[in-house]
Short mmCIF file of C-alpha atoms in Angstrom, two decimals:
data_model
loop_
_atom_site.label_atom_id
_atom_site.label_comp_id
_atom_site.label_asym_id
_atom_site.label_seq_id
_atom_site.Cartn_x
_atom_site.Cartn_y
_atom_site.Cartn_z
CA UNK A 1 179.03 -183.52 -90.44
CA UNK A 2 180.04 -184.42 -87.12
CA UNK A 3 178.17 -183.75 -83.57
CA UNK A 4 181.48 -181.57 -82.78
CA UNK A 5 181.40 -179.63 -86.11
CA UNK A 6 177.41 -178.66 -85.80
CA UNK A 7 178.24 -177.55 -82.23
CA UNK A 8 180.98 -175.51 -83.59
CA UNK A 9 178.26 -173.82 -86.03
CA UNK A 10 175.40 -173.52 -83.53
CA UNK A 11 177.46 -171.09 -81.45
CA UNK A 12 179.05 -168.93 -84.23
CA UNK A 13 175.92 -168.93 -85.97
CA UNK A 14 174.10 -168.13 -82.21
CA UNK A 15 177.39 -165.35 -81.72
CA UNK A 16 176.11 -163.69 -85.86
CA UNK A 17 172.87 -164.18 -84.79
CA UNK A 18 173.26 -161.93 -81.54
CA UNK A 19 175.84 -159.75 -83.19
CA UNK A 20 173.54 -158.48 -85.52
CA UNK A 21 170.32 -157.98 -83.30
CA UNK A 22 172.97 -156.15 -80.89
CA UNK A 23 173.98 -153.81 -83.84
CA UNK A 24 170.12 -153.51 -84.80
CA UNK A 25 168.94 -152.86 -81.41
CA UNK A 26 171.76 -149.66 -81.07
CA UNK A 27 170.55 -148.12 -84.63
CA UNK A 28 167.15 -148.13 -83.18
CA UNK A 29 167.55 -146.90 -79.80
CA UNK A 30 169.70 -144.06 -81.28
CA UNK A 31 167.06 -143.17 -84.20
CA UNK A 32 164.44 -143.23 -81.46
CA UNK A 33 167.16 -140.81 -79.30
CA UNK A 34 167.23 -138.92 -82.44
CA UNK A 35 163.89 -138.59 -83.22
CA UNK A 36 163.34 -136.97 -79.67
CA UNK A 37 165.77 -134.15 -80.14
CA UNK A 38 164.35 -130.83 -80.76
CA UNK A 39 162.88 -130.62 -84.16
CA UNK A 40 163.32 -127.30 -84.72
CA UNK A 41 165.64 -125.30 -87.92
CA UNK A 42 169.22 -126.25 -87.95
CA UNK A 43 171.60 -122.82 -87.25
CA UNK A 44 172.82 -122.67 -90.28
CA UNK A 45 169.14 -122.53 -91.78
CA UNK A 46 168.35 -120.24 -88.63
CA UNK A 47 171.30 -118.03 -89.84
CA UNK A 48 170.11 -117.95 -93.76
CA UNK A 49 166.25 -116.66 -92.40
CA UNK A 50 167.51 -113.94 -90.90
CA UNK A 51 169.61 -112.65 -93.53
CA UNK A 52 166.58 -113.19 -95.88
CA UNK A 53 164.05 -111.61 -93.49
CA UNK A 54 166.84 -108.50 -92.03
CA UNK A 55 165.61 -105.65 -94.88
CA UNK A 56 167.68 -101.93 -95.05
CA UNK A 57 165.85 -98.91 -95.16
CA UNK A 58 166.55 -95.38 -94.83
CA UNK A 59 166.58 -95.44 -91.46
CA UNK A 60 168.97 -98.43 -91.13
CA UNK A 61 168.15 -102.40 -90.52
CA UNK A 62 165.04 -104.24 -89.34
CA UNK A 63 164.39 -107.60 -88.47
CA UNK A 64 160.58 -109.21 -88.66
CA UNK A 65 159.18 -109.66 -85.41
CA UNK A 66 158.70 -113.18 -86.24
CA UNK A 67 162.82 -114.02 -86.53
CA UNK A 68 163.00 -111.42 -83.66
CA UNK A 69 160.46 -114.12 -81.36
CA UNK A 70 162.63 -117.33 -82.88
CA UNK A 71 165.76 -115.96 -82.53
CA UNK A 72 164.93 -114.96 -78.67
CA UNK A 73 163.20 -118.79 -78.19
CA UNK A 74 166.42 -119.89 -78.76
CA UNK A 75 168.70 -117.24 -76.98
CA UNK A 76 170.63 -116.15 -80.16
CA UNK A 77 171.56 -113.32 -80.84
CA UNK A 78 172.59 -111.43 -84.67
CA UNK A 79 175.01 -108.91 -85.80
CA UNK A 80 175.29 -108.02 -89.28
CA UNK A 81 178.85 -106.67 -90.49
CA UNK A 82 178.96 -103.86 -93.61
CA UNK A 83 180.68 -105.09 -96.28
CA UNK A 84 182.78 -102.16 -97.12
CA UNK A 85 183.76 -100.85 -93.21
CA UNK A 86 183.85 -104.29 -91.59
CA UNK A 87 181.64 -102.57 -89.17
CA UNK A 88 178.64 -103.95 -86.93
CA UNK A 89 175.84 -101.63 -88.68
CA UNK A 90 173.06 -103.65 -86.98
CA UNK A 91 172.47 -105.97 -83.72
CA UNK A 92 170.09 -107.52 -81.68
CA UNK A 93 169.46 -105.85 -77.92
CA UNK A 94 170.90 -109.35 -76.14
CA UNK A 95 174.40 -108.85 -78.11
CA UNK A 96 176.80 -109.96 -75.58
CA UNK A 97 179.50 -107.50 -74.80
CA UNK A 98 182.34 -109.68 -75.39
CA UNK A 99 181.57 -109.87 -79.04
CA UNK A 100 183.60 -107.72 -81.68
CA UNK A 101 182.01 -104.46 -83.12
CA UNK A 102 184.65 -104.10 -85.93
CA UNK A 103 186.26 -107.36 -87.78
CA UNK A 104 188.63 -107.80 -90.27
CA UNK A 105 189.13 -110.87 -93.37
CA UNK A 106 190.69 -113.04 -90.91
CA UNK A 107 187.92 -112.35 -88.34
CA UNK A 108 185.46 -112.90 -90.55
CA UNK A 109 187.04 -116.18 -91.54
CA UNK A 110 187.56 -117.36 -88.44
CA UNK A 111 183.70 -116.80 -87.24
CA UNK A 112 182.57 -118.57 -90.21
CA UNK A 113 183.90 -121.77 -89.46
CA UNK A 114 184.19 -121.80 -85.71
CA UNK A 115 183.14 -119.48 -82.76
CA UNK A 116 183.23 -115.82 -81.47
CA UNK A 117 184.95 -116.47 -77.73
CA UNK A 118 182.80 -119.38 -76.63
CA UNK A 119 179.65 -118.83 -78.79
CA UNK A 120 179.45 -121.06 -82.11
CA UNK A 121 178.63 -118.76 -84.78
CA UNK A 122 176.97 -119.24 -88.24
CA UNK A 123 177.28 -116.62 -91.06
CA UNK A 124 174.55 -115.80 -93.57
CA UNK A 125 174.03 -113.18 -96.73
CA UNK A 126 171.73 -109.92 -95.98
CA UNK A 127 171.74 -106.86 -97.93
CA UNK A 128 174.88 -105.23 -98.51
CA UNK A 129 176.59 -107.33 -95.22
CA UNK A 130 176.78 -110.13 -93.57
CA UNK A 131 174.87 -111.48 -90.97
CA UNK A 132 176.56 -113.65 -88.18
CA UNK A 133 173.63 -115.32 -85.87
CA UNK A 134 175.31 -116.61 -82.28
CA UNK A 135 174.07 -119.44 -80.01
CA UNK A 136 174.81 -120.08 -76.42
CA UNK A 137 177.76 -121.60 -75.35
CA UNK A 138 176.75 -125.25 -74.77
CA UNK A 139 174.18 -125.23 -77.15
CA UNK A 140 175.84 -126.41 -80.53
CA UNK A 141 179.43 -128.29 -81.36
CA UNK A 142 181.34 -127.16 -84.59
CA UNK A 143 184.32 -128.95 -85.90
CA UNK A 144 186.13 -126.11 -87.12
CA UNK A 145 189.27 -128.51 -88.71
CA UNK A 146 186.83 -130.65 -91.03
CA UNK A 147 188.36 -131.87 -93.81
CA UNK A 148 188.46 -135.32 -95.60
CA UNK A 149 189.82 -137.34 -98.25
CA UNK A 150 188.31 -138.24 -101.36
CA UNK A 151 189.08 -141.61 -101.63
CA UNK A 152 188.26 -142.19 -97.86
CA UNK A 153 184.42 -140.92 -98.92
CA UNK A 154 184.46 -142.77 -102.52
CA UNK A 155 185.23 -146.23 -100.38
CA UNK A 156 183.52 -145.45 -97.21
CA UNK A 157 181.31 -148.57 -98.11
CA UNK A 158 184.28 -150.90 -98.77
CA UNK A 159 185.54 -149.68 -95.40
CA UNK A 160 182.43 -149.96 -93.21
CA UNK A 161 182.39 -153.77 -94.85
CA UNK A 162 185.59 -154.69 -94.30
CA UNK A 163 185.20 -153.14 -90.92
CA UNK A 164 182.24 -155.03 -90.26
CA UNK A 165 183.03 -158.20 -91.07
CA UNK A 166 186.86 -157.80 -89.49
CA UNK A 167 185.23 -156.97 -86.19
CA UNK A 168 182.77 -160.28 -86.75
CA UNK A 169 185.78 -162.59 -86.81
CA UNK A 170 187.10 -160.86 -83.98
CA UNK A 171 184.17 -161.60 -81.67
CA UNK A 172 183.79 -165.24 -83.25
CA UNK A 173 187.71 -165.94 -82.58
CA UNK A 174 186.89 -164.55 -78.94
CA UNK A 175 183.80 -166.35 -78.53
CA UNK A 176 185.65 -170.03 -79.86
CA UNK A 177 188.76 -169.34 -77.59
CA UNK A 178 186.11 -168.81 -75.03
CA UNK A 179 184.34 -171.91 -75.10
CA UNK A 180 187.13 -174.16 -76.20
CA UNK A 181 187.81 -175.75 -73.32
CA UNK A 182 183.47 -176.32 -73.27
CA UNK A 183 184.08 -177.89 -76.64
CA UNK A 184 186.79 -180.09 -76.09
CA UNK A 185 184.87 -181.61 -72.87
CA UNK A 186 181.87 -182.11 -75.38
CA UNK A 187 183.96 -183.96 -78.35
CA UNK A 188 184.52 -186.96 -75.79
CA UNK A 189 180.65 -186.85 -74.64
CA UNK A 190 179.23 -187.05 -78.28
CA UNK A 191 181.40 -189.92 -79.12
CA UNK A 192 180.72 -191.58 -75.90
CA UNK A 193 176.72 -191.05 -76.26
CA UNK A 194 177.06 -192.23 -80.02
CA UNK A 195 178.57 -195.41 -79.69
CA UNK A 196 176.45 -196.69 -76.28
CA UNK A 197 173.72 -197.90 -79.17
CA UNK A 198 176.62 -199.90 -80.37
CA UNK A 199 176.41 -201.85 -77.60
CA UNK A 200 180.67 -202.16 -77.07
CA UNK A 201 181.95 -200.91 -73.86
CA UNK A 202 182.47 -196.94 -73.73
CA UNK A 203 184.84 -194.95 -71.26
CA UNK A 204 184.92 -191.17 -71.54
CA UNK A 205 187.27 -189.61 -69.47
CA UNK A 206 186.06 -188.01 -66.37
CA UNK A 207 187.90 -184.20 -66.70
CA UNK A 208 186.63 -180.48 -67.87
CA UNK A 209 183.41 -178.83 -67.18
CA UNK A 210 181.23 -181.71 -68.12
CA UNK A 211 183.15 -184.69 -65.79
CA UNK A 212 179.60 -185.24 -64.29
CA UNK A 213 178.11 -186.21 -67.64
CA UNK A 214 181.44 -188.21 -68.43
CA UNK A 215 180.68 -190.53 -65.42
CA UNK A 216 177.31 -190.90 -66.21
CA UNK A 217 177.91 -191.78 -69.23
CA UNK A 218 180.50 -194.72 -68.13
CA UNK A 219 178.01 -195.59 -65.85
CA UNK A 220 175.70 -196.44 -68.45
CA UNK A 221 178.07 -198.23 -70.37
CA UNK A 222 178.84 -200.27 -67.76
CA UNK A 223 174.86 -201.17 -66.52
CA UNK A 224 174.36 -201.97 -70.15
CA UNK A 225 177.02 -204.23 -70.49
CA UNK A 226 175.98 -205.99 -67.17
CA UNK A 227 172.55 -206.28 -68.78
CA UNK A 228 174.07 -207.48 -72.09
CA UNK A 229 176.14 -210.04 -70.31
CA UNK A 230 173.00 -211.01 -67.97
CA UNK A 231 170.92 -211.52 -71.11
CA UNK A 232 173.31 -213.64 -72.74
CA UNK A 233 173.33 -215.69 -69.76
CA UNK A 234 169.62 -216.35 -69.59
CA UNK A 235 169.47 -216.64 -73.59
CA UNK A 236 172.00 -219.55 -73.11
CA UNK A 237 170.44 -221.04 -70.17
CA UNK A 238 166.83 -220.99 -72.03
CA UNK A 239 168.80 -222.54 -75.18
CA UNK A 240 170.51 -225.13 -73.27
CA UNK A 241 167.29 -226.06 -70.93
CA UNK A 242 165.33 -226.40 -74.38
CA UNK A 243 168.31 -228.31 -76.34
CA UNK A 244 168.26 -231.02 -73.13
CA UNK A 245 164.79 -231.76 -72.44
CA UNK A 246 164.04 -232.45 -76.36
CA UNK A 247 167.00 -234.61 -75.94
CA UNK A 248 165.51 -236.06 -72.92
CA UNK A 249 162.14 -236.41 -74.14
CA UNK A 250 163.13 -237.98 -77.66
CA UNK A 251 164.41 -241.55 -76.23
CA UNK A 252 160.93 -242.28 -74.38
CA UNK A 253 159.23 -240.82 -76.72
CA UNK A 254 160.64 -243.09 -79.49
CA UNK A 255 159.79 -245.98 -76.68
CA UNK A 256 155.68 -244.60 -76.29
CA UNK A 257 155.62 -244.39 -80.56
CA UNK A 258 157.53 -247.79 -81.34
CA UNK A 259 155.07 -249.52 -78.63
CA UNK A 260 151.61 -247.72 -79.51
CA UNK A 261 152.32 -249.04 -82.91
CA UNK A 262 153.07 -252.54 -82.27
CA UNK A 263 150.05 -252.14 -80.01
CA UNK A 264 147.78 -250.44 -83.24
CA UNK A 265 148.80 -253.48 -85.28
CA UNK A 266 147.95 -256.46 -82.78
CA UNK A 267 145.18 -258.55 -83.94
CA UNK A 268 144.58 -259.81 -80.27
CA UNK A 269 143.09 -256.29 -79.09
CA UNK A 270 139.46 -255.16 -79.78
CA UNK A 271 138.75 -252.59 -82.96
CA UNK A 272 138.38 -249.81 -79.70
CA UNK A 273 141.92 -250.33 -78.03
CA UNK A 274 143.88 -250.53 -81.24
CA UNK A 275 141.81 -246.77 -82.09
CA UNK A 276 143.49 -245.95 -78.73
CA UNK A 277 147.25 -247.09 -79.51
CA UNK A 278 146.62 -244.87 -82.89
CA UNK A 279 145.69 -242.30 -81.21
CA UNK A 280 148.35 -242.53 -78.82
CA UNK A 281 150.92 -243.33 -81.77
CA UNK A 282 149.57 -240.01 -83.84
CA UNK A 283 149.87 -237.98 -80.97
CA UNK A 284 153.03 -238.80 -79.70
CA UNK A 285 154.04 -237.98 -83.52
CA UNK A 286 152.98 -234.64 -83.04
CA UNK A 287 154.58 -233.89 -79.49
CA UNK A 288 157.87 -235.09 -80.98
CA UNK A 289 157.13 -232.49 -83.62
CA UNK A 290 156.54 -229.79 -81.70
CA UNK A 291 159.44 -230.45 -79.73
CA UNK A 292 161.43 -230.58 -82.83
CA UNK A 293 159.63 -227.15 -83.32
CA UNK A 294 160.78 -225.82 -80.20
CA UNK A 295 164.68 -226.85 -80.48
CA UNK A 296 164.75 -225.39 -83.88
CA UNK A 297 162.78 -222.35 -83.34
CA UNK A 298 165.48 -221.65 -80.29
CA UNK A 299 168.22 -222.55 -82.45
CA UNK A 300 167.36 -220.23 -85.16
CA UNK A 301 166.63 -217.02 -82.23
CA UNK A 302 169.88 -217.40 -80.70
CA UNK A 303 172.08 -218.13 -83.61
CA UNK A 304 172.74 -221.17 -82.69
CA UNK A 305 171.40 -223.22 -86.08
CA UNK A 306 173.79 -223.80 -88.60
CA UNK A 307 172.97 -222.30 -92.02
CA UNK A 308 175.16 -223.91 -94.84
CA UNK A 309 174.48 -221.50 -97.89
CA UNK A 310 174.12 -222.94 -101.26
CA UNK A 311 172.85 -222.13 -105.08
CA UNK A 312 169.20 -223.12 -104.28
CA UNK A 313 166.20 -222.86 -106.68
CA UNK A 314 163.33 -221.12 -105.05
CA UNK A 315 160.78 -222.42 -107.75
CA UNK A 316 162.40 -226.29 -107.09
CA UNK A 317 162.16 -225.95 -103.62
CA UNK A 318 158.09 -224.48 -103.54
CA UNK A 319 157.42 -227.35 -106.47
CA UNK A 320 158.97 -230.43 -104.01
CA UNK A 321 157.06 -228.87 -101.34
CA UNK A 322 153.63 -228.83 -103.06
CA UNK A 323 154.22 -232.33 -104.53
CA UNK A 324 155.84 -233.74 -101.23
CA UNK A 325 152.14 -232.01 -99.58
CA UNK A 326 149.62 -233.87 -101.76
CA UNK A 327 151.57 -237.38 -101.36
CA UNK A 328 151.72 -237.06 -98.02
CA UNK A 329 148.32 -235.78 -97.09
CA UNK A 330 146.01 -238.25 -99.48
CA UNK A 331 142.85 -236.17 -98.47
CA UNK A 332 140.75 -234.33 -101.19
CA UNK A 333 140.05 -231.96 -98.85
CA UNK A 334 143.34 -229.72 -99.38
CA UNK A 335 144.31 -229.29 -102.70
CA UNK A 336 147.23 -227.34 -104.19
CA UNK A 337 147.51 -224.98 -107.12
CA UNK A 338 150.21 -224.19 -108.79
CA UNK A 339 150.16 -220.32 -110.01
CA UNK A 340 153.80 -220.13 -110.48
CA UNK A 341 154.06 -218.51 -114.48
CA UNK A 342 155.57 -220.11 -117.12
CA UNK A 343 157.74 -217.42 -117.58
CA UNK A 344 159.23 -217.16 -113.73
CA UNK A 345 162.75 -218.81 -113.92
CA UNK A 346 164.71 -220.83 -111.18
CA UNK A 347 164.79 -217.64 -108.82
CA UNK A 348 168.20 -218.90 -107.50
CA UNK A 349 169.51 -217.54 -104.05
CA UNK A 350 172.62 -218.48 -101.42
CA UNK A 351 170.60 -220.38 -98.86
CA UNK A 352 169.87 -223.62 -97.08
CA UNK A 353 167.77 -225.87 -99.13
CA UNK A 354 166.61 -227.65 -95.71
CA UNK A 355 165.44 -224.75 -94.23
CA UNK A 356 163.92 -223.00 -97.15
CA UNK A 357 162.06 -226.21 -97.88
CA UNK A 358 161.11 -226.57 -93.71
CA UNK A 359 159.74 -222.91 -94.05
CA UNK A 360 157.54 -223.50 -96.87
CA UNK A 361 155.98 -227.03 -95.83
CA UNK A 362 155.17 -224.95 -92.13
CA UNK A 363 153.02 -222.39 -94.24
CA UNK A 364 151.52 -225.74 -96.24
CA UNK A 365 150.99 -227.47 -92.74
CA UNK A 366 149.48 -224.46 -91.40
CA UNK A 367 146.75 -224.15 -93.70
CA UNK A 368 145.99 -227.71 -93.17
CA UNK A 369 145.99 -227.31 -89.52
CA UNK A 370 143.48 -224.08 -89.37
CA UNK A 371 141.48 -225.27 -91.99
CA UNK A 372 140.07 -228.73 -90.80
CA UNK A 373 137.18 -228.67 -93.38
CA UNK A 374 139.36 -228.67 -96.29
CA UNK A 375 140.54 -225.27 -98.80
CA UNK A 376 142.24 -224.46 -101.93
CA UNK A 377 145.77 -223.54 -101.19
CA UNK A 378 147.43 -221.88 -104.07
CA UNK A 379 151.32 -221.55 -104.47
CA UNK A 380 153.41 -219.16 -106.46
CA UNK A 381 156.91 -218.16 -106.87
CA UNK A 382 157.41 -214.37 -108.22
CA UNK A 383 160.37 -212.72 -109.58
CA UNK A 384 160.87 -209.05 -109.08
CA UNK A 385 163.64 -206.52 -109.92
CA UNK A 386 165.15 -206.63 -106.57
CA UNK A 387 163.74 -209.31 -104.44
CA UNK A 388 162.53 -213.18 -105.11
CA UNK A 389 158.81 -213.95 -103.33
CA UNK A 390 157.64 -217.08 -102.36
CA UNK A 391 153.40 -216.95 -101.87
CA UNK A 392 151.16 -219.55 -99.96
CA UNK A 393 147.78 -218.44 -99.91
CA UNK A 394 144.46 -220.09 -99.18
CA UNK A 395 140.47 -219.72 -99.29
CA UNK A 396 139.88 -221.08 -95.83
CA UNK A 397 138.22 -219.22 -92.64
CA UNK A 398 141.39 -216.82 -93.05
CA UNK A 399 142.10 -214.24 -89.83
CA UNK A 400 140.04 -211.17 -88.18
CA UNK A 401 141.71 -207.47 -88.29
CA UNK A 402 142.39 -207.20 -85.00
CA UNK A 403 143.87 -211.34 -85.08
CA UNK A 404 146.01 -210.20 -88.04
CA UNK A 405 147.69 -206.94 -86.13
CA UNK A 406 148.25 -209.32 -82.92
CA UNK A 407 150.14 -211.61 -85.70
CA UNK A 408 152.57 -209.07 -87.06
CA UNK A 409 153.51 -207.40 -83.54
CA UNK A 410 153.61 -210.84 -81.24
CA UNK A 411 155.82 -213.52 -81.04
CA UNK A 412 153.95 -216.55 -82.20
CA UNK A 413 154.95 -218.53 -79.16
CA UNK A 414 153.37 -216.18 -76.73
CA UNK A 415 150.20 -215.52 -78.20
CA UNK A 416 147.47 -218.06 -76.63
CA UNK A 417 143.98 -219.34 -78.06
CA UNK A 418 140.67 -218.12 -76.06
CA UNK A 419 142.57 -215.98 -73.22
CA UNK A 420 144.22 -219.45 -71.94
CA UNK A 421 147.74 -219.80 -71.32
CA UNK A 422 148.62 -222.60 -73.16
CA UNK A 423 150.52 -221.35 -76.82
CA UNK A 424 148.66 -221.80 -79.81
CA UNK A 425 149.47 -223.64 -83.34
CA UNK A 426 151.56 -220.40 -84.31
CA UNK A 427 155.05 -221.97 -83.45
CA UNK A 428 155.77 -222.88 -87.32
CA UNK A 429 155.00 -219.32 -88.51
CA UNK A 430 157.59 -218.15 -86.22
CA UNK A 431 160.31 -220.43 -87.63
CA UNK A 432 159.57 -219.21 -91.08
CA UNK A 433 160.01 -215.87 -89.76
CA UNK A 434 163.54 -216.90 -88.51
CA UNK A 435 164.32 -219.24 -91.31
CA UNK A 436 163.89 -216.12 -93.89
CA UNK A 437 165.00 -213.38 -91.55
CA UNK A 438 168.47 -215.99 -91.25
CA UNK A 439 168.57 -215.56 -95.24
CA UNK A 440 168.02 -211.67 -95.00
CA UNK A 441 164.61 -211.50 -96.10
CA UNK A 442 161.43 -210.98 -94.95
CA UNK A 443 157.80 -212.04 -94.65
CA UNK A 444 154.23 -210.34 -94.66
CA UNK A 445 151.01 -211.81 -93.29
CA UNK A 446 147.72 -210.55 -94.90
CA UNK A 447 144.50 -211.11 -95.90
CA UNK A 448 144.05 -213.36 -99.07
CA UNK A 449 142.35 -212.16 -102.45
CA UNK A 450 139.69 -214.97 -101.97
CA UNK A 451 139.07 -213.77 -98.22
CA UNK A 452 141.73 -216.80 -96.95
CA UNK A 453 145.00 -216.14 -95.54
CA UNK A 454 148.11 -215.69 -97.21
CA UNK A 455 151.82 -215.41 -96.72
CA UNK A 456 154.78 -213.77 -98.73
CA UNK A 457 158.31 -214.84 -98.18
CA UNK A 458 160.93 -212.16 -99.54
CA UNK A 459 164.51 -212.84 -100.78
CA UNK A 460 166.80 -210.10 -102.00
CA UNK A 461 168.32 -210.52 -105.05
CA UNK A 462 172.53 -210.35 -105.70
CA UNK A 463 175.33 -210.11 -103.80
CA UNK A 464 173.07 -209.33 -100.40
CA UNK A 465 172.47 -213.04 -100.85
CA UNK A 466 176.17 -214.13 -100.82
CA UNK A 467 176.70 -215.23 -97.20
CA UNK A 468 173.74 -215.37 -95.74
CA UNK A 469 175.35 -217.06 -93.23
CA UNK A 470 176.59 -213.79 -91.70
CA UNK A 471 173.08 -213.15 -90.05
CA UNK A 472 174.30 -216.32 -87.77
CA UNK A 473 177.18 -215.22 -87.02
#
């Protein structure tokens, strides 16, 4: 459901909302106006006492002295009509003189269902009459034409429903033509404020109610393409700086290395200075490493590395690694395992076999490289339902807690040994970071189950694997 559409709801379901404690709010204030009205005995009832309580003796009619006190609390007054003369045979001593001593059918009609001059009258049944009880003027209203239609009563529910809910739309069509022109500024807003995290330029016209927003809005666009663009800038800049100095720096280099080992090899220098041009040699081996490191590390976080995706056997690529590892190092001190099951198959993706096999030998290297006493490194290639895993692990000095956090959340390359600012060996786990990340996978640093360190490299399975080219692009 759309921002708009959820607006749209919000107020009619605000406009129900009130509608509804409005209505409930007037049927309580007029029970509580009702409740404070005079409690006494309707007329009518009023009307039916004194018939009951008039009695006819010898002497003619008497009323109780109780009715007598009511009937004066209320300034009423009480006739009561013979039935055979039509006649007034008793009264009360306040009987207004206005009122009729003698009556007739259509009198008697007319009193029972409306008033005597201005007072409103109720009859009653007393012995051998009738008795007619008066009220003041303003005190009670009759409606002396009531009459109603069946069907009207039978569907009065139907009717207060429909009436209900009619009067509901009315106030919700009211409310929406209201507020239209507030919702047609919005529309423009939402989309504008939902596609700034796209990053693509946004314009929302500056018009309605809410212009203000709308140029803040296109403001914000605008800074954050400025930034974008500025970004870009230095990202190419940093690329290009990096991509020229290893370029720089590999032609002397290759001069420093081809010399220190025609220097290592003379039999004219003494046992110390050829140590010296070996040393020289091994380290200038290693700088041109690192610097190889460094281009290919920026390559990889700018998109800038190729990635030429191909049918490539994770469990071929991990073997060649571990085999390639053991020729090259020659040192009992590191020795590989394979854990890999019998039962795993080729666990074949879309990727780069160069890179794949560059990620895995920079996990190998980095055991060797924080382990300088020698460890068991084991290696294993796992086959889930939805993902391939590639797993170096080790029994070496492994990594603290707090070491381990700093490793998940920090960019290799800016993380330093000992407070110093010089960056430490961690420039090859970020490259398998990027090499994996560039085949859409991902990889988890943890503690090892023989208290080492240990590394899992994840690869989707199916058509996610297709182009993995497309995170390059």
């Amino acid at each position: 459901m759309s921002s708009i559409a959820k607006l749209l709801w919000r107020f009619a379901g605000v406009l129900f909302l009130g509608t509804i404690i409005l209505v409930l709010a007037n049927v309580l204030t007029l029970l509580i106006i009702v409740s404070r009205q005079d409690g006494g005995p309707s007329p009518w009832r009023v009307a039916e006492n004194v018939g009951s309580a008039l009695e006819k003796t010898d002497e003619g009619y008497t009323l109780s002295e109780e009715m007598t006190a009511l009937l004066e609390s209320q300034n009423a007054w009480a006739i009561c009509i013979d039935n055979e003369t039509m006649q007034v045979v008793w009264q009360t001593a306040n009987l207004p003189d206005t009122v009729p001593r003698l009556y007739n059918l259509a009198g008697i009609a007319l009193l029972s269902r409306g008033y005597i001059g201005e007072y409103p009258t109720y009859p009653a049944e007393a012995p051998d009459g009738l008795v007619v009880v008066g009220f003041p003027a303003d005190s009670y209203w009759k409606h002396s034409h009531a009459s109603w239609d069946f069907s009207l009563i039978k569907y009065a529910p139907v009717i207060l429903a429909t009436f209900v809910c009619v009067n509901l739309g009315i106030l919700l069509c009211m409310y929406i033509a209201a507020n239209i022109k507030t919702l047609r500024s919005i529309r423009p807003i939402a989309e504008g404020i939902q596609a700034l995290p796209t990053e693509e330029p946004v314009y929302v016209k500056d018009r309605g109610v809410l212009s203000d927003l709308a140029n803040k809005i296109n403001r914000t666009s605008e800074l954050l393409q400025m930034q974008k663009r500025d970004i870009r800038k230095k990202e190419m800049a940093r690329a290009n700086w990096i991509s020229g100095v290893s370029h720089d720096i590999r032609t002397p280099l290759s001069m420093i290395m081809g010399y220190a080992a025609q220097l290592e090899e003379r039999p004219s220098l003494t046992e110390e200075e050829r140590r010296m041009a070996s040393i020289i040699r091994q380290q200038s081996v290693r700088m041109k490493n690192l610097i190889n490191d460094l281009n290919l590390a920026s390559k990889l976080e700018y998109n800038m590395q190729p990635v030429h995706p191909k049918p490539v056997s994770l469990t071929a690529v991990a073997r060649a690694c571990a085999a390639e590892f053991l020729n090259t190092s020659m040192d009992e001190r590191w020795s590989v395992e394979w854990r890999t099951a019998d039962t795993t198959g080729p666990c074949v993706i879309q990727g780069d076999k160069a890179l794949l096999s560059r990620a895995v030998n920079n996990l190998l290297n980095n055991t060797r490289a924080h382990n300088p006493e020698g460890c068991g490194i084991w290696l294993e290639v796992r086959e889930g339902p939805e993902r391939f895993q590639v797993i170096v692990e080790d029994d070496g000095f492994g990594i603290s807690d707090e070491a381990l956090e700093k490793l998940r959340n920090t960019p290799h390359y800016m993380m330093s040994d000992s407070g110093t600012a010089e960056p430490r060996h961690g420039l090859g786990l970020l490259i398998v970071q990027q090499i994996v990340k560039a085949h859409l996978g991902s990889v988890e640093f943890d503690h090892g189950s023989e208290g080492g360190f240990r590394v899992t490299m994840s690869f989707p399975k199916g058509e996610t694997q297709e182009r993995p080219d497309k995170a390059h692009e």
